[in-house]
PDB file of C-alpha atoms and ligand atoms in Angstrom:
ATOM      1  CA  UNK A   1      63.815 150.063  79.131  1.00  0.00           C
ATOM      2  CA  UNK A   2      65.339 149.844  75.647  1.00  0.00           C
ATOM      3  CA  UNK A   3      68.665 148.032  75.789  1.00  0.00           C
ATOM      4  CA  UNK A   4      71.286 149.495  73.476  1.00  0.00           C
ATOM      5  CA  UNK A   5      74.458 147.557  72.760  1.00  0.00           C
ATOM      6  CA  UNK A   6      77.283 149.910  71.782  1.00  0.00           C
ATOM      7  CA  UNK A   7      80.040 147.993  69.980  1.00  0.00           C
ATOM      8  CA  UNK A   8      83.120 150.191  70.027  1.00  0.00           C
ATOM      9  CA  UNK A   9      85.750 149.204  67.470  1.00  0.00           C
ATOM     10  CA  UNK A  10      87.484 152.590  67.356  1.00  0.00           C
ATOM     11  CA  UNK A  11      90.987 151.177  67.412  1.00  0.00           C
ATOM     12  CA  UNK A  12      92.662 154.552  67.942  1.00  0.00           C
ATOM     13  CA  UNK A  13      90.539 155.093  71.039  1.00  0.00           C
ATOM     14  CA  UNK A  14      90.976 158.669  72.366  1.00  0.00           C
ATOM     15  CA  UNK A  15      92.424 159.817  69.030  1.00  0.00           C
ATOM     16  CA  UNK A  16      89.608 158.303  67.015  1.00  0.00           C
ATOM     17  CA  UNK A  17      87.307 160.628  65.087  1.00  0.00           C
ATOM     18  CA  UNK A  18      84.821 157.793  64.740  1.00  0.00           C
ATOM     19  CA  UNK A  19      84.638 157.627  68.521  1.00  0.00           C
ATOM     20  CA  UNK A  20      83.895 161.358  68.620  1.00  0.00           C
ATOM     21  CA  UNK A  21      80.979 160.727  66.282  1.00  0.00           C
ATOM     22  CA  UNK A  22      79.773 157.905  68.503  1.00  0.00           C
ATOM     23  CA  UNK A  23      80.126 160.020  71.643  1.00  0.00           C
ATOM     24  CA  UNK A  24      78.019 162.763  70.059  1.00  0.00           C
ATOM     25  CA  UNK A  25      75.358 160.180  69.272  1.00  0.00           C
ATOM     26  CA  UNK A  26      75.297 158.813  72.830  1.00  0.00           C
ATOM     27  CA  UNK A  27      75.360 162.278  74.423  1.00  0.00           C
ATOM     28  CA  UNK A  28      72.218 163.066  72.395  1.00  0.00           C
ATOM     29  CA  UNK A  29      70.664 159.714  73.308  1.00  0.00           C
ATOM     30  CA  UNK A  30      71.415 160.357  77.009  1.00  0.00           C
ATOM     31  CA  UNK A  31      69.049 163.325  76.883  1.00  0.00           C
ATOM     32  CA  UNK A  32      66.191 160.924  76.268  1.00  0.00           C
ATOM     33  CA  UNK A  33      64.922 158.588  78.957  1.00  0.00           C
ATOM     34  CA  UNK A  34      64.245 154.879  78.653  1.00  0.00           C
ATOM     35  CA  UNK A  35      67.591 153.746  77.203  1.00  0.00           C
ATOM     36  CA  UNK A  36      70.136 151.552  78.963  1.00  0.00           C
ATOM     37  CA  UNK A  37      73.432 151.552  77.081  1.00  0.00           C
ATOM     38  CA  UNK A  38      75.852 148.659  77.438  1.00  0.00           C
ATOM     39  CA  UNK A  39      79.243 149.367  75.951  1.00  0.00           C
ATOM     40  CA  UNK A  40      81.459 146.658  74.553  1.00  0.00           C
ATOM     41  CA  UNK A  41      84.937 147.954  73.746  1.00  0.00           C
ATOM     42  CA  UNK A  42      86.288 145.306  71.393  1.00  0.00           C
ATOM     43  CA  UNK A  43      89.906 146.407  71.904  1.00  0.00           C
ATOM     44  CA  UNK A  44      89.616 145.463  75.600  1.00  0.00           C
ATOM     45  CA  UNK A  45      88.000 142.061  75.051  1.00  0.00           C
ATOM     46  CA  UNK A  46      89.751 138.686  74.650  1.00  0.00           C
ATOM     47  CA  UNK A  47      88.177 138.103  71.239  1.00  0.00           C
ATOM     48  CA  UNK A  48      89.948 135.430  69.206  1.00  0.00           C
ATOM     49  CA  UNK A  49      89.752 134.506  65.524  1.00  0.00           C
ATOM     50  CA  UNK A  50      88.831 130.940  64.659  1.00  0.00           C
ATOM     51  CA  UNK A  51      91.776 128.640  64.293  1.00  0.00           C
ATOM     52  CA  UNK A  52      92.931 125.256  65.530  1.00  0.00           C
ATOM     53  CA  UNK A  53      91.297 124.178  68.808  1.00  0.00           C
ATOM     54  CA  UNK A  54      89.239 127.347  69.157  1.00  0.00           C
ATOM     55  CA  UNK A  55      87.425 126.522  65.935  1.00  0.00           C
ATOM     56  CA  UNK A  56      86.861 122.845  66.804  1.00  0.00           C
ATOM     57  CA  UNK A  57      85.650 123.666  70.297  1.00  0.00           C
ATOM     58  CA  UNK A  58      82.895 125.748  68.769  1.00  0.00           C
ATOM     59  CA  UNK A  59      81.862 122.923  66.411  1.00  0.00           C
ATOM     60  CA  UNK A  60      81.717 120.443  69.311  1.00  0.00           C
ATOM     61  CA  UNK A  61      79.706 122.780  71.556  1.00  0.00           C
ATOM     62  CA  UNK A  62      77.162 123.608  68.848  1.00  0.00           C
ATOM     63  CA  UNK A  63      76.821 119.918  67.965  1.00  0.00           C
ATOM     64  CA  UNK A  64      76.209 119.107  71.656  1.00  0.00           C
ATOM     65  CA  UNK A  65      73.758 122.027  72.028  1.00  0.00           C
ATOM     66  CA  UNK A  66      75.925 123.576  74.744  1.00  0.00           C
ATOM     67  CA  UNK A  67      75.092 127.146  73.875  1.00  0.00           C
ATOM     68  CA  UNK A  68      75.520 128.441  77.416  1.00  0.00           C
ATOM     69  CA  UNK A  69      79.282 128.013  77.233  1.00  0.00           C
ATOM     70  CA  UNK A  70      81.073 131.284  78.190  1.00  0.00           C
ATOM     71  CA  UNK A  71      82.576 131.634  74.714  1.00  0.00           C
ATOM     72  CA  UNK A  72      79.077 132.361  73.385  1.00  0.00           C
ATOM     73  CA  UNK A  73      78.471 135.256  75.788  1.00  0.00           C
ATOM     74  CA  UNK A  74      78.958 137.862  73.051  1.00  0.00           C
ATOM     75  CA  UNK A  75      76.395 136.141  70.853  1.00  0.00           C
ATOM     76  CA  UNK A  76      73.803 136.076  73.684  1.00  0.00           C
ATOM     77  CA  UNK A  77      74.481 139.727  74.501  1.00  0.00           C
ATOM     78  CA  UNK A  78      74.023 140.683  70.827  1.00  0.00           C
ATOM     79  CA  UNK A  79      70.833 138.660  70.462  1.00  0.00           C
ATOM     80  CA  UNK A  80      69.211 140.224  73.524  1.00  0.00           C
ATOM     81  CA  UNK A  81      69.853 143.881  72.645  1.00  0.00           C
ATOM     82  CA  UNK A  82      66.949 146.029  71.425  1.00  0.00           C
ATOM     83  CA  UNK A  83      69.240 148.335  69.442  1.00  0.00           C
ATOM     84  CA  UNK A  84      72.755 147.867  68.136  1.00  0.00           C
ATOM     85  CA  UNK A  85      75.234 150.678  67.522  1.00  0.00           C
ATOM     86  CA  UNK A  86      78.568 149.858  65.886  1.00  0.00           C
ATOM     87  CA  UNK A  87      81.339 152.457  65.721  1.00  0.00           C
ATOM     88  CA  UNK A  88      84.324 151.577  63.525  1.00  0.00           C
ATOM     89  CA  UNK A  89      86.587 153.494  61.136  1.00  0.00           C
ATOM     90  CA  UNK A  90      86.873 152.763  57.425  1.00  0.00           C
ATOM     91  CA  UNK A  91      89.941 150.593  56.914  1.00  0.00           C
ATOM     92  CA  UNK A  92      91.109 148.927  53.731  1.00  0.00           C
ATOM     93  CA  UNK A  93      87.777 149.441  51.982  1.00  0.00           C
ATOM     94  CA  UNK A  94      85.935 147.928  54.917  1.00  0.00           C
ATOM     95  CA  UNK A  95      86.497 148.078  58.698  1.00  0.00           C
ATOM     96  CA  UNK A  96      89.147 146.763  61.115  1.00  0.00           C
ATOM     97  CA  UNK A  97      89.603 142.986  61.225  1.00  0.00           C
ATOM     98  CA  UNK A  98      88.781 143.036  64.937  1.00  0.00           C
ATOM     99  CA  UNK A  99      85.154 143.775  64.095  1.00  0.00           C
ATOM    100  CA  UNK A 100      85.062 140.879  61.626  1.00  0.00           C
ATOM    101  CA  UNK A 101      86.473 138.593  64.312  1.00  0.00           C
ATOM    102  CA  UNK A 102      83.737 139.784  66.686  1.00  0.00           C
ATOM    103  CA  UNK A 103      81.074 139.046  64.043  1.00  0.00           C
ATOM    104  CA  UNK A 104      82.578 135.601  63.520  1.00  0.00           C
ATOM    105  CA  UNK A 105      82.155 135.011  67.247  1.00  0.00           C
ATOM    106  CA  UNK A 106      78.540 136.176  67.445  1.00  0.00           C
ATOM    107  CA  UNK A 107      77.348 134.266  64.370  1.00  0.00           C
ATOM    108  CA  UNK A 108      76.169 131.178  66.203  1.00  0.00           C
ATOM    109  CA  UNK A 109      73.377 128.936  64.962  1.00  0.00           C
ATOM    110  CA  UNK A 110      70.802 128.578  67.720  1.00  0.00           C
ATOM    111  CA  UNK A 111      71.622 131.996  69.205  1.00  0.00           C
ATOM    112  CA  UNK A 112      71.764 134.854  66.681  1.00  0.00           C
ATOM    113  CA  UNK A 113      70.345 132.896  63.738  1.00  0.00           C
ATOM    114  CA  UNK A 114      68.833 129.552  63.021  1.00  0.00           C
ATOM    115  CA  UNK A 115      68.007 127.338  60.042  1.00  0.00           C
ATOM    116  CA  UNK A 116      65.285 124.832  59.293  1.00  0.00           C
ATOM    117  CA  UNK A 117      64.020 122.940  56.287  1.00  0.00           C
ATOM    118  CA  UNK A 118      60.988 125.162  55.866  1.00  0.00           C
ATOM    119  CA  UNK A 119      62.631 128.571  56.100  1.00  0.00           C
ATOM    120  CA  UNK A 120      66.290 128.001  55.365  1.00  0.00           C
ATOM    121  CA  UNK A 121      68.348 130.353  57.541  1.00  0.00           C
ATOM    122  CA  UNK A 122      66.670 133.169  59.462  1.00  0.00           C
ATOM    123  CA  UNK A 123      67.742 135.759  62.007  1.00  0.00           C
ATOM    124  CA  UNK A 124      66.961 135.266  65.688  1.00  0.00           C
ATOM    125  CA  UNK A 125      67.975 138.642  67.173  1.00  0.00           C
ATOM    126  CA  UNK A 126      65.636 140.947  69.085  1.00  0.00           C
ATOM    127  CA  UNK A 127      66.995 144.252  67.837  1.00  0.00           C
ATOM    128  CA  UNK A 128      64.772 146.408  65.663  1.00  0.00           C
ATOM    129  CA  UNK A 129      67.588 148.643  64.517  1.00  0.00           C
ATOM    130  CA  UNK A 130      71.303 148.611  63.837  1.00  0.00           C
ATOM    131  CA  UNK A 131      73.236 151.844  63.399  1.00  0.00           C
ATOM    132  CA  UNK A 132      76.742 152.000  61.938  1.00  0.00           C
ATOM    133  CA  UNK A 133      78.839 155.070  62.734  1.00  0.00           C
ATOM    134  CA  UNK A 134      82.006 155.492  60.722  1.00  0.00           C
ATOM    135  CA  UNK A 135      84.553 157.973  59.407  1.00  0.00           C
ATOM    136  CA  UNK A 136      86.439 157.607  56.156  1.00  0.00           C
ATOM    137  CA  UNK A 137      89.611 159.113  54.784  1.00  0.00           C
ATOM    138  CA  UNK A 138      88.377 159.063  51.196  1.00  0.00           C
ATOM    139  CA  UNK A 139      85.032 159.895  49.598  1.00  0.00           C
ATOM    140  CA  UNK A 140      83.284 156.543  49.553  1.00  0.00           C
ATOM    141  CA  UNK A 141      79.679 157.469  50.301  1.00  0.00           C
ATOM    142  CA  UNK A 142      77.532 155.227  48.098  1.00  0.00           C
ATOM    143  CA  UNK A 143      80.617 153.787  46.360  1.00  0.00           C
ATOM    144  CA  UNK A 144      80.533 150.006  45.770  1.00  0.00           C
ATOM    145  CA  UNK A 145      84.127 149.951  47.092  1.00  0.00           C
ATOM    146  CA  UNK A 146      82.685 150.681  50.556  1.00  0.00           C
ATOM    147  CA  UNK A 147      82.414 147.053  51.540  1.00  0.00           C
ATOM    148  CA  UNK A 148      82.013 147.831  55.240  1.00  0.00           C
ATOM    149  CA  UNK A 149      78.565 149.435  55.114  1.00  0.00           C
ATOM    150  CA  UNK A 150      77.293 146.905  52.575  1.00  0.00           C
ATOM    151  CA  UNK A 151      78.519 143.981  54.665  1.00  0.00           C
ATOM    152  CA  UNK A 152      77.107 145.269  57.965  1.00  0.00           C
ATOM    153  CA  UNK A 153      73.759 146.010  56.316  1.00  0.00           C
ATOM    154  CA  UNK A 154      73.682 142.439  55.022  1.00  0.00           C
ATOM    155  CA  UNK A 155      74.630 141.063  58.452  1.00  0.00           C
ATOM    156  CA  UNK A 156      71.774 143.050  60.033  1.00  0.00           C
ATOM    157  CA  UNK A 157      69.377 141.326  57.602  1.00  0.00           C
ATOM    158  CA  UNK A 158      70.968 137.964  58.304  1.00  0.00           C
ATOM    159  CA  UNK A 159      70.499 138.455  62.060  1.00  0.00           C
ATOM    160  CA  UNK A 160      66.857 139.445  61.526  1.00  0.00           C
ATOM    161  CA  UNK A 161      67.308 143.139  62.322  1.00  0.00           C
ATOM    162  CA  UNK A 162      64.856 144.964  60.063  1.00  0.00           C
ATOM    163  CA  UNK A 163      66.359 148.460  59.994  1.00  0.00           C
ATOM    164  CA  UNK A 164      69.956 149.409  59.241  1.00  0.00           C
ATOM    165  CA  UNK A 165      71.314 152.976  59.078  1.00  0.00           C
ATOM    166  CA  UNK A 166      74.766 154.416  58.573  1.00  0.00           C
ATOM    167  CA  UNK A 167      76.065 157.857  59.526  1.00  0.00           C
ATOM    168  CA  UNK A 168      79.485 158.575  58.033  1.00  0.00           C
ATOM    169  CA  UNK A 169      81.938 161.435  57.947  1.00  0.00           C
ATOM    170  CA  UNK A 170      83.330 161.055  54.463  1.00  0.00           C
ATOM    171  CA  UNK A 171      86.526 162.357  52.861  1.00  0.00           C
ATOM    172  CA  UNK A 172      88.247 163.420  56.090  1.00  0.00           C
ATOM    173  CA  UNK A 173      91.771 162.890  54.752  1.00  0.00           C
ATOM    174  CA  UNK A 174      91.333 164.400  51.288  1.00  0.00           C
ATOM    175  CA  UNK A 175      92.191 167.941  52.337  1.00  0.00           C
ATOM    176  CA  UNK A 176      89.391 169.359  50.173  1.00  0.00           C
ATOM    177  CA  UNK A 177      87.530 170.703  53.206  1.00  0.00           C
ATOM    178  CA  UNK A 178      88.548 171.084  56.866  1.00  0.00           C
ATOM    179  CA  UNK A 179      88.048 167.701  58.557  1.00  0.00           C
ATOM    180  CA  UNK A 180      86.369 169.412  61.529  1.00  0.00           C
ATOM    181  CA  UNK A 181      83.641 170.787  59.252  1.00  0.00           C
ATOM    182  CA  UNK A 182      82.949 167.383  57.708  1.00  0.00           C
ATOM    183  CA  UNK A 183      82.911 165.755  61.140  1.00  0.00           C
ATOM    184  CA  UNK A 184      80.660 168.516  62.489  1.00  0.00           C
ATOM    185  CA  UNK A 185      78.028 167.776  59.819  1.00  0.00           C
ATOM    186  CA  UNK A 186      78.173 164.048  60.575  1.00  0.00           C
ATOM    187  CA  UNK A 187      77.781 164.832  64.295  1.00  0.00           C
ATOM    188  CA  UNK A 188      74.583 166.766  63.525  1.00  0.00           C
ATOM    189  CA  UNK A 189      73.225 163.808  61.550  1.00  0.00           C
ATOM    190  CA  UNK A 190      74.141 161.426  64.377  1.00  0.00           C
ATOM    191  CA  UNK A 191      72.387 163.697  66.901  1.00  0.00           C
ATOM    192  CA  UNK A 192      69.282 163.745  64.697  1.00  0.00           C
ATOM    193  CA  UNK A 193      69.413 159.949  64.512  1.00  0.00           C
ATOM    194  CA  UNK A 194      69.563 159.779  68.321  1.00  0.00           C
ATOM    195  CA  UNK A 195      66.381 161.828  68.640  1.00  0.00           C
ATOM    196  CA  UNK A 196      64.355 159.116  66.920  1.00  0.00           C
ATOM    197  CA  UNK A 197      66.307 156.002  67.725  1.00  0.00           C
TER     198      UNK A 197
HETATM  199  C1  FMN B 201      94.912 150.974  58.756  1.00  0.00           C
HETATM  200  C2  FMN B 201      94.123 152.048  58.058  1.00  0.00           C
HETATM  201  C3  FMN B 201      93.493 151.750  56.857  1.00  0.00           C
HETATM  202  C4  FMN B 201      92.768 152.743  56.187  1.00  0.00           C
HETATM  203  N1  FMN B 201      92.158 152.429  55.007  1.00  0.00           N
HETATM  204  C5  FMN B 201      91.471 153.382  54.328  1.00  0.00           C
HETATM  205  C6  FMN B 201      90.869 153.092  53.076  1.00  0.00           C
HETATM  206  O1  FMN B 201      90.923 151.984  52.566  1.00  0.00           O
HETATM  207  N2  FMN B 201      90.215 154.086  52.433  1.00  0.00           N
HETATM  208  C7  FMN B 201      90.101 155.337  52.977  1.00  0.00           C
HETATM  209  O2  FMN B 201      89.465 156.189  52.356  1.00  0.00           O
HETATM  210  N3  FMN B 201      90.650 155.642  54.170  1.00  0.00           N
HETATM  211  C8  FMN B 201      91.341 154.703  54.864  1.00  0.00           C
HETATM  212  N4  FMN B 201      91.926 155.006  56.060  1.00  0.00           N
HETATM  213  C9  FMN B 201      91.709 156.344  56.644  1.00  0.00           C
HETATM  214  C10 FMN B 201      90.592 156.304  57.696  1.00  0.00           C
HETATM  215  O3  FMN B 201      89.390 155.806  57.150  1.00  0.00           O
HETATM  216  C11 FMN B 201      90.282 157.681  58.284  1.00  0.00           C
HETATM  217  O4  FMN B 201      91.443 158.384  58.659  1.00  0.00           O
HETATM  218  C12 FMN B 201      89.334 157.547  59.477  1.00  0.00           C
HETATM  219  O5  FMN B 201      88.792 158.807  59.807  1.00  0.00           O
HETATM  220  C13 FMN B 201      90.061 156.962  60.691  1.00  0.00           C
HETATM  221  O6  FMN B 201      89.131 156.852  61.753  1.00  0.00           O
HETATM  222  P1  FMN B 201      89.556 157.033  63.294  1.00  0.00           P
HETATM  223  O7  FMN B 201      89.981 158.471  63.493  1.00  0.00           O
HETATM  224  O8  FMN B 201      88.290 156.719  64.013  1.00  0.00           O
HETATM  225  O9  FMN B 201      90.656 156.072  63.571  1.00  0.00           O
HETATM  226  C14 FMN B 201      92.665 154.048  56.735  1.00  0.00           C
HETATM  227  C15 FMN B 201      93.305 154.328  57.953  1.00  0.00           C
HETATM  228  C16 FMN B 201      94.039 153.348  58.606  1.00  0.00           C
HETATM  229  C17 FMN B 201      94.735 153.683  59.901  1.00  0.00           C
END
């Protein structure tokens, strides 16, 4: 069984076009056998940014090698997945802060990555692939101002995940073309991706 971790950061939930893209992907994936999808809806999780005692607790636990503490459960879940799918809209040239806070929480030395004198830092995750599904108001495909895709691709490398793909519906709010048509094309690409995921 291939374990797929679906990280849902579609803040607008039922109204989210990014979630529609993700649902199309998973409906297509459902038609194939051998996949077990675990969904993590970030908006429903008690995920905290690092500050004050929450930061220092982490430092103490890592120092003491107590990596089974419940606060590291997201990091263990991420490390053990065979495939990662992240769905998040394009916000402020990147993605919602909630996703960054999640990444902060899963970046734990000794779980998702490690470092030694010989190799420096290296990824420790199982996943072979990470897929990023997004929708954007403006036309940012391939634009260096799209910091979200660049950052997530770099994080995949950092975590030791060899393949990173992005499927985006681009320019949805420009009014140059009906948003439904743009989204429809992205849905087709996401469905194609699911066939060989
Ligand atoms: C808080 C916020 C910030 C946004 N920032 C950008 C932006 O920097 N550039 C852009 O092209 N679109 C931006 N948008 C538009 C969204 O990328 C676009 O509407 C997207 O499809 C929303 O996805 P959703 O329907 O899944 O919520 C922003 C939207 C919101 C609500």
